[in-house]
Amino acid sequence: MRRIITTLFFFFVFISCGRSFTSKERDVIFQDGGDVMQVMSIANRSDSLLLRSRCLPVTEQMVKTNEFSELRRRMLATVQSPEHDGVGIAAPQVGILRQIVAVQRFDKDGAPFEFFINPKIKTCMGAKQLGGEGCLSVPNRRGEVERFQKIVLQYRDAEFTPHLDTIEGFTAVIFQHEIDHLRGVLYIDKEQN
Ligand code: ZN
């Protein structure tokens, strides 16, 4: 009986760990208490290992936490800060190995930044086109990458509601770049010489 109880205890500890942010993730999210987060750079060895890792999915329980709200606020502040001035950012770039990206929606009025949870590209359509890309984690560099011009994106919003969207043009390119980050892929891996 004691063995069963012990097994059940560790089972529930294991389950609950997977559903919430870890204490290490919490430390990163609340680090310095400011707005702009430190962006991981391939120029740094430990950052580079992190940038090459696969991200875990976000759970419904996680999106209801203060950690999630703070991560969302700080990722948006980071990508829009004058020093970065990016069009997209993925959670691993700020040291959080979770499937979260923020993308500037150039396909919408006012080009707002939006937040996407567990995003997946379900379908790529049309021919690939070559275009210029840069990355906050690859400083002082730009390259040419071939990307699809139309994608079908599956994701969840900040309320964890599921969506399926067809996205075209430059915004579709940003999504492909950011979603690559979630499996440790950088644009330099796909660069055309
Ligand atoms: Zn990037």
PDB file of C-alpha atoms and ligand atoms in Angstrom:
ATOM      1  CA  MET A   1       0.000   0.000   0.000  1.00  0.00           C
ATOM      2  CA  ARG A   2       2.783   2.398   0.979  1.00  0.00           C
ATOM      3  CA  ARG A   3       4.482   1.705  -2.337  1.00  0.00           C
ATOM      4  CA  ILE A   4       1.288   2.543  -4.228  1.00  0.00           C
ATOM      5  CA  ILE A   5       0.892   5.814  -2.297  1.00  0.00           C
ATOM      6  CA  THR A   6       4.551   6.726  -2.927  1.00  0.00           C
ATOM      7  CA  THR A   7       4.177   5.921  -6.632  1.00  0.00           C
ATOM      8  CA  LEU A   8       1.007   8.006  -6.858  1.00  0.00           C
ATOM      9  CA  PHE A   9       2.705  10.899  -5.031  1.00  0.00           C
ATOM     10  CA  PHE A  10       5.610  10.992  -7.500  1.00  0.00           C
ATOM     11  CA  PHE A  11       3.205  10.572 -10.403  1.00  0.00           C
ATOM     12  CA  PHE A  12       1.264  13.688  -9.330  1.00  0.00           C
ATOM     13  CA  VAL A  13       4.493  15.629  -8.681  1.00  0.00           C
ATOM     14  CA  PHE A  14       5.608  14.695 -12.200  1.00  0.00           C
ATOM     15  CA  ILE A  15       2.261  15.707 -13.755  1.00  0.00           C
ATOM     16  CA  SER A  16       2.074  19.034 -11.896  1.00  0.00           C
ATOM     17  CA  CYS A  17       5.684  19.917 -12.834  1.00  0.00           C
ATOM     18  CA  GLY A  18       4.828  19.531 -16.502  1.00  0.00           C
ATOM     19  CA  ARG A  19       1.769  21.752 -16.275  1.00  0.00           C
ATOM     20  CA  SER A  20       3.258  24.824 -14.631  1.00  0.00           C
ATOM     21  CA  PHE A  21       6.256  27.058 -15.123  1.00  0.00           C
ATOM     22  CA  THR A  22       9.325  25.698 -13.340  1.00  0.00           C
ATOM     23  CA  SER A  23      11.047  27.751 -10.616  1.00  0.00           C
ATOM     24  CA  LYS A  24      13.959  28.308 -13.033  1.00  0.00           C
ATOM     25  CA  GLU A  25      11.541  29.697 -15.651  1.00  0.00           C
ATOM     26  CA  ARG A  26       9.944  31.908 -12.984  1.00  0.00           C
ATOM     27  CA  ASP A  27      13.378  33.344 -12.123  1.00  0.00           C
ATOM     28  CA  VAL A  28      13.998  34.232 -15.788  1.00  0.00           C
ATOM     29  CA  ILE A  29      10.511  35.766 -16.233  1.00  0.00           C
ATOM     30  CA  PHE A  30      10.812  38.019 -13.162  1.00  0.00           C
ATOM     31  CA  GLN A  31      14.572  38.714 -13.521  1.00  0.00           C
ATOM     32  CA  ASP A  32      15.534  42.357 -12.812  1.00  0.00           C
ATOM     33  CA  GLY A  33      11.835  43.276 -12.519  1.00  0.00           C
ATOM     34  CA  GLY A  34      12.054  45.505 -15.601  1.00  0.00           C
ATOM     35  CA  ASP A  35      10.444  45.521 -19.039  1.00  0.00           C
ATOM     36  CA  VAL A  36      13.055  44.480 -21.595  1.00  0.00           C
ATOM     37  CA  MET A  37      14.431  40.951 -21.139  1.00  0.00           C
ATOM     38  CA  GLN A  38      17.925  39.782 -21.910  1.00  0.00           C
ATOM     39  CA  VAL A  39      18.019  38.360 -25.458  1.00  0.00           C
ATOM     40  CA  MET A  40      19.986  35.131 -25.996  1.00  0.00           C
ATOM     41  CA  SER A  41      22.789  35.481 -28.536  1.00  0.00           C
ATOM     42  CA  ILE A  42      24.561  32.816 -30.603  1.00  0.00           C
ATOM     43  CA  ALA A  43      27.781  34.682 -29.731  1.00  0.00           C
ATOM     44  CA  ASN A  44      27.439  33.268 -26.191  1.00  0.00           C
ATOM     45  CA  ARG A  45      28.021  29.514 -25.694  1.00  0.00           C
ATOM     46  CA  SER A  46      25.360  28.820 -23.045  1.00  0.00           C
ATOM     47  CA  ASP A  47      22.820  31.014 -24.875  1.00  0.00           C
ATOM     48  CA  SER A  48      23.615  29.139 -28.065  1.00  0.00           C
ATOM     49  CA  LEU A  49      22.875  25.736 -26.465  1.00  0.00           C
ATOM     50  CA  LEU A  50      19.524  27.098 -25.306  1.00  0.00           C
ATOM     51  CA  LEU A  51      18.707  28.542 -28.738  1.00  0.00           C
ATOM     52  CA  ARG A  52      19.362  25.093 -30.238  1.00  0.00           C
ATOM     53  CA  SER A  53      16.920  23.306 -27.883  1.00  0.00           C
ATOM     54  CA  ARG A  54      13.362  22.153 -28.576  1.00  0.00           C
ATOM     55  CA  CYS A  55      10.563  23.988 -26.760  1.00  0.00           C
ATOM     56  CA  LEU A  56       7.822  22.359 -24.687  1.00  0.00           C
ATOM     57  CA  PRO A  57       4.122  23.096 -25.233  1.00  0.00           C
ATOM     58  CA  VAL A  58       2.275  25.579 -23.002  1.00  0.00           C
ATOM     59  CA  THR A  59      -0.621  24.156 -20.939  1.00  0.00           C
ATOM     60  CA  GLU A  60      -4.009  25.753 -20.246  1.00  0.00           C
ATOM     61  CA  GLN A  61      -3.015  25.989 -16.575  1.00  0.00           C
ATOM     62  CA  MET A  62       0.049  28.059 -17.496  1.00  0.00           C
ATOM     63  CA  VAL A  63      -1.828  30.801 -19.378  1.00  0.00           C
ATOM     64  CA  LYS A  64      -3.797  31.620 -16.211  1.00  0.00           C
ATOM     65  CA  THR A  65      -0.658  32.359 -14.167  1.00  0.00           C
ATOM     66  CA  ASN A  66       1.057  35.661 -13.317  1.00  0.00           C
ATOM     67  CA  GLU A  67       4.199  34.190 -14.848  1.00  0.00           C
ATOM     68  CA  PHE A  68       2.466  33.932 -18.219  1.00  0.00           C
ATOM     69  CA  SER A  69       1.100  37.527 -18.087  1.00  0.00           C
ATOM     70  CA  GLU A  70       4.518  38.848 -17.123  1.00  0.00           C
ATOM     71  CA  LEU A  71       6.276  36.831 -19.849  1.00  0.00           C
ATOM     72  CA  ARG A  72       3.806  38.147 -22.416  1.00  0.00           C
ATOM     73  CA  ARG A  73       4.261  41.765 -21.275  1.00  0.00           C
ATOM     74  CA  ARG A  74       8.059  41.497 -21.217  1.00  0.00           C
ATOM     75  CA  MET A  75       8.435  39.632 -24.549  1.00  0.00           C
ATOM     76  CA  LEU A  76       6.322  42.333 -26.252  1.00  0.00           C
ATOM     77  CA  ALA A  77       8.368  45.090 -24.539  1.00  0.00           C
ATOM     78  CA  THR A  78      11.601  43.383 -25.621  1.00  0.00           C
ATOM     79  CA  VAL A  79      10.788  42.951 -29.322  1.00  0.00           C
ATOM     80  CA  GLN A  80       9.455  46.539 -29.560  1.00  0.00           C
ATOM     81  CA  SER A  81      12.288  48.175 -27.607  1.00  0.00           C
ATOM     82  CA  PRO A  82      14.373  50.683 -29.634  1.00  0.00           C
ATOM     83  CA  GLU A  83      17.528  48.584 -29.113  1.00  0.00           C
ATOM     84  CA  HIS A  84      15.936  45.514 -30.768  1.00  0.00           C
ATOM     85  CA  ASP A  85      13.175  46.962 -32.958  1.00  0.00           C
ATOM     86  CA  GLY A  86      12.162  43.511 -34.219  1.00  0.00           C
ATOM     87  CA  VAL A  87       9.106  42.193 -36.065  1.00  0.00           C
ATOM     88  CA  GLY A  88       8.908  38.952 -34.087  1.00  0.00           C
ATOM     89  CA  ILE A  89      10.342  37.105 -31.096  1.00  0.00           C
ATOM     90  CA  ALA A  90      10.192  33.527 -29.799  1.00  0.00           C
ATOM     91  CA  ALA A  91      10.266  32.537 -26.096  1.00  0.00           C
ATOM     92  CA  PRO A  92      13.600  30.655 -26.350  1.00  0.00           C
ATOM     93  CA  GLN A  93      15.212  33.976 -27.357  1.00  0.00           C
ATOM     94  CA  VAL A  94      14.512  35.255 -23.834  1.00  0.00           C
ATOM     95  CA  GLY A  95      15.552  31.966 -22.207  1.00  0.00           C
ATOM     96  CA  ILE A  96      12.139  30.269 -21.916  1.00  0.00           C
ATOM     97  CA  LEU A  97      11.901  26.906 -23.700  1.00  0.00           C
ATOM     98  CA  ARG A  98       8.160  27.079 -24.345  1.00  0.00           C
ATOM     99  CA  GLN A  99       6.147  27.192 -27.573  1.00  0.00           C
ATOM    100  CA  ILE A 100       5.325  30.910 -27.570  1.00  0.00           C
ATOM    101  CA  VAL A 101       5.943  33.567 -30.248  1.00  0.00           C
ATOM    102  CA  ALA A 102       5.041  37.241 -30.695  1.00  0.00           C
ATOM    103  CA  VAL A 103       4.627  38.440 -34.285  1.00  0.00           C
ATOM    104  CA  GLN A 104       3.910  41.853 -35.803  1.00  0.00           C
ATOM    105  CA  ARG A 105       0.805  41.389 -37.966  1.00  0.00           C
ATOM    106  CA  PHE A 106       1.625  43.447 -41.064  1.00  0.00           C
ATOM    107  CA  ASP A 107      -1.463  41.837 -42.627  1.00  0.00           C
ATOM    108  CA  LYS A 108      -3.728  43.735 -40.168  1.00  0.00           C
ATOM    109  CA  ASP A 109      -4.585  47.447 -39.838  1.00  0.00           C
ATOM    110  CA  GLY A 110      -2.023  49.264 -37.690  1.00  0.00           C
ATOM    111  CA  ALA A 111       0.348  46.253 -37.801  1.00  0.00           C
ATOM    112  CA  PRO A 112      -0.243  45.207 -34.148  1.00  0.00           C
ATOM    113  CA  PHE A 113       1.986  42.778 -32.258  1.00  0.00           C
ATOM    114  CA  GLU A 114       0.118  39.600 -31.317  1.00  0.00           C
ATOM    115  CA  PHE A 115       0.968  36.661 -29.084  1.00  0.00           C
ATOM    116  CA  PHE A 116       0.652  33.007 -30.206  1.00  0.00           C
ATOM    117  CA  ILE A 117       0.698  29.878 -28.063  1.00  0.00           C
ATOM    118  CA  ASN A 118       1.693  26.413 -29.331  1.00  0.00           C
ATOM    119  CA  PRO A 119       1.791  27.639 -32.955  1.00  0.00           C
ATOM    120  CA  LYS A 120       2.118  25.045 -35.719  1.00  0.00           C
ATOM    121  CA  ILE A 121       2.247  25.473 -39.488  1.00  0.00           C
ATOM    122  CA  LYS A 122      -0.306  23.001 -40.819  1.00  0.00           C
ATOM    123  CA  THR A 123       0.110  23.750 -44.533  1.00  0.00           C
ATOM    124  CA  CYS A 124       2.543  25.723 -46.696  1.00  0.00           C
ATOM    125  CA  MET A 125       1.251  26.918 -50.054  1.00  0.00           C
ATOM    126  CA  GLY A 126       2.623  28.250 -53.313  1.00  0.00           C
ATOM    127  CA  ALA A 127       6.229  28.659 -54.365  1.00  0.00           C
ATOM    128  CA  LYS A 128       9.017  29.725 -52.031  1.00  0.00           C
ATOM    129  CA  GLN A 129      10.474  33.224 -52.412  1.00  0.00           C
ATOM    130  CA  LEU A 130      13.872  34.544 -51.451  1.00  0.00           C
ATOM    131  CA  GLY A 131      13.871  37.414 -48.957  1.00  0.00           C
ATOM    132  CA  GLY A 132      16.170  39.200 -46.498  1.00  0.00           C
ATOM    133  CA  GLU A 133      16.094  38.175 -42.809  1.00  0.00           C
ATOM    134  CA  GLY A 134      17.751  39.120 -39.564  1.00  0.00           C
ATOM    135  CA  CYS A 135      17.415  37.801 -36.012  1.00  0.00           C
ATOM    136  CA  LEU A 136      17.709  39.397 -32.561  1.00  0.00           C
ATOM    137  CA  SER A 137      19.812  36.371 -31.522  1.00  0.00           C
ATOM    138  CA  VAL A 138      22.229  36.655 -34.471  1.00  0.00           C
ATOM    139  CA  PRO A 139      23.686  40.154 -33.982  1.00  0.00           C
ATOM    140  CA  ASN A 140      24.970  42.386 -36.785  1.00  0.00           C
ATOM    141  CA  ARG A 141      24.063  40.033 -39.602  1.00  0.00           C
ATOM    142  CA  ARG A 142      21.443  39.607 -42.329  1.00  0.00           C
ATOM    143  CA  GLY A 143      20.909  36.847 -44.872  1.00  0.00           C
ATOM    144  CA  GLU A 144      18.719  35.645 -47.717  1.00  0.00           C
ATOM    145  CA  VAL A 145      16.269  32.810 -46.966  1.00  0.00           C
ATOM    146  CA  GLU A 146      13.626  31.070 -49.092  1.00  0.00           C
ATOM    147  CA  ARG A 147      10.198  30.999 -47.444  1.00  0.00           C
ATOM    148  CA  PHE A 148       6.634  30.123 -48.405  1.00  0.00           C
ATOM    149  CA  GLN A 149       4.385  33.127 -49.051  1.00  0.00           C
ATOM    150  CA  LYS A 150       1.211  31.526 -47.708  1.00  0.00           C
ATOM    151  CA  ILE A 151       0.682  29.305 -44.655  1.00  0.00           C
ATOM    152  CA  VAL A 152      -2.139  27.834 -42.600  1.00  0.00           C
ATOM    153  CA  LEU A 153      -1.348  28.434 -38.938  1.00  0.00           C
ATOM    154  CA  GLN A 154      -2.819  26.563 -35.967  1.00  0.00           C
ATOM    155  CA  TYR A 155      -2.382  28.202 -32.542  1.00  0.00           C
ATOM    156  CA  ARG A 156      -4.029  29.114 -29.256  1.00  0.00           C
ATOM    157  CA  ASP A 157      -4.589  32.686 -28.064  1.00  0.00           C
ATOM    158  CA  ALA A 158      -3.923  34.094 -24.571  1.00  0.00           C
ATOM    159  CA  GLU A 159      -7.277  32.616 -23.419  1.00  0.00           C
ATOM    160  CA  PHE A 160      -6.130  29.221 -24.778  1.00  0.00           C
ATOM    161  CA  THR A 161      -8.850  29.308 -27.446  1.00  0.00           C
ATOM    162  CA  PRO A 162      -7.788  27.329 -30.563  1.00  0.00           C
ATOM    163  CA  HIS A 163      -7.594  29.070 -33.968  1.00  0.00           C
ATOM    164  CA  LEU A 164      -6.775  28.207 -37.568  1.00  0.00           C
ATOM    165  CA  ASP A 165      -5.670  31.155 -39.757  1.00  0.00           C
ATOM    166  CA  THR A 166      -4.451  31.550 -43.326  1.00  0.00           C
ATOM    167  CA  ILE A 167      -1.618  34.098 -43.425  1.00  0.00           C
ATOM    168  CA  GLU A 168       0.124  35.570 -46.453  1.00  0.00           C
ATOM    169  CA  GLY A 169       3.103  37.698 -47.451  1.00  0.00           C
ATOM    170  CA  PHE A 170       5.774  39.070 -45.112  1.00  0.00           C
ATOM    171  CA  THR A 171       3.751  38.123 -41.993  1.00  0.00           C
ATOM    172  CA  ALA A 172       3.778  34.469 -43.142  1.00  0.00           C
ATOM    173  CA  VAL A 173       7.589  34.725 -43.463  1.00  0.00           C
ATOM    174  CA  ILE A 174       7.896  36.052 -39.881  1.00  0.00           C
ATOM    175  CA  PHE A 175       5.810  33.126 -38.585  1.00  0.00           C
ATOM    176  CA  GLN A 176       8.066  30.605 -40.366  1.00  0.00           C
ATOM    177  CA  HIS A 177      11.171  32.273 -38.853  1.00  0.00           C
ATOM    178  CA  GLU A 178       9.720  32.390 -35.296  1.00  0.00           C
ATOM    179  CA  ILE A 179       8.260  28.860 -35.360  1.00  0.00           C
ATOM    180  CA  ASP A 180      11.674  27.532 -36.488  1.00  0.00           C
ATOM    181  CA  HIS A 181      13.064  28.936 -33.197  1.00  0.00           C
ATOM    182  CA  LEU A 182      10.725  26.616 -31.252  1.00  0.00           C
ATOM    183  CA  ARG A 183      12.627  23.576 -32.564  1.00  0.00           C
ATOM    184  CA  GLY A 184      16.088  25.105 -32.271  1.00  0.00           C
ATOM    185  CA  VAL A 185      16.380  26.147 -35.933  1.00  0.00           C
ATOM    186  CA  LEU A 186      17.862  29.549 -36.891  1.00  0.00           C
ATOM    187  CA  TYR A 187      17.578  31.344 -40.234  1.00  0.00           C
ATOM    188  CA  ILE A 188      21.358  30.949 -40.756  1.00  0.00           C
ATOM    189  CA  ASP A 189      20.746  27.171 -41.120  1.00  0.00           C
ATOM    190  CA  LYS A 190      18.587  27.875 -44.200  1.00  0.00           C
ATOM    191  CA  GLU A 191      20.557  30.745 -45.682  1.00  0.00           C
ATOM    192  CA  GLN A 192      21.138  30.814 -49.450  1.00  0.00           C
ATOM    193  CA  ASN A 193      24.655  31.775 -50.493  1.00  0.00           C
TER     194      ASN A 193
HETATM  195 ZN    ZN B   1      15.031  34.975 -34.874  1.00  0.00          ZN
END
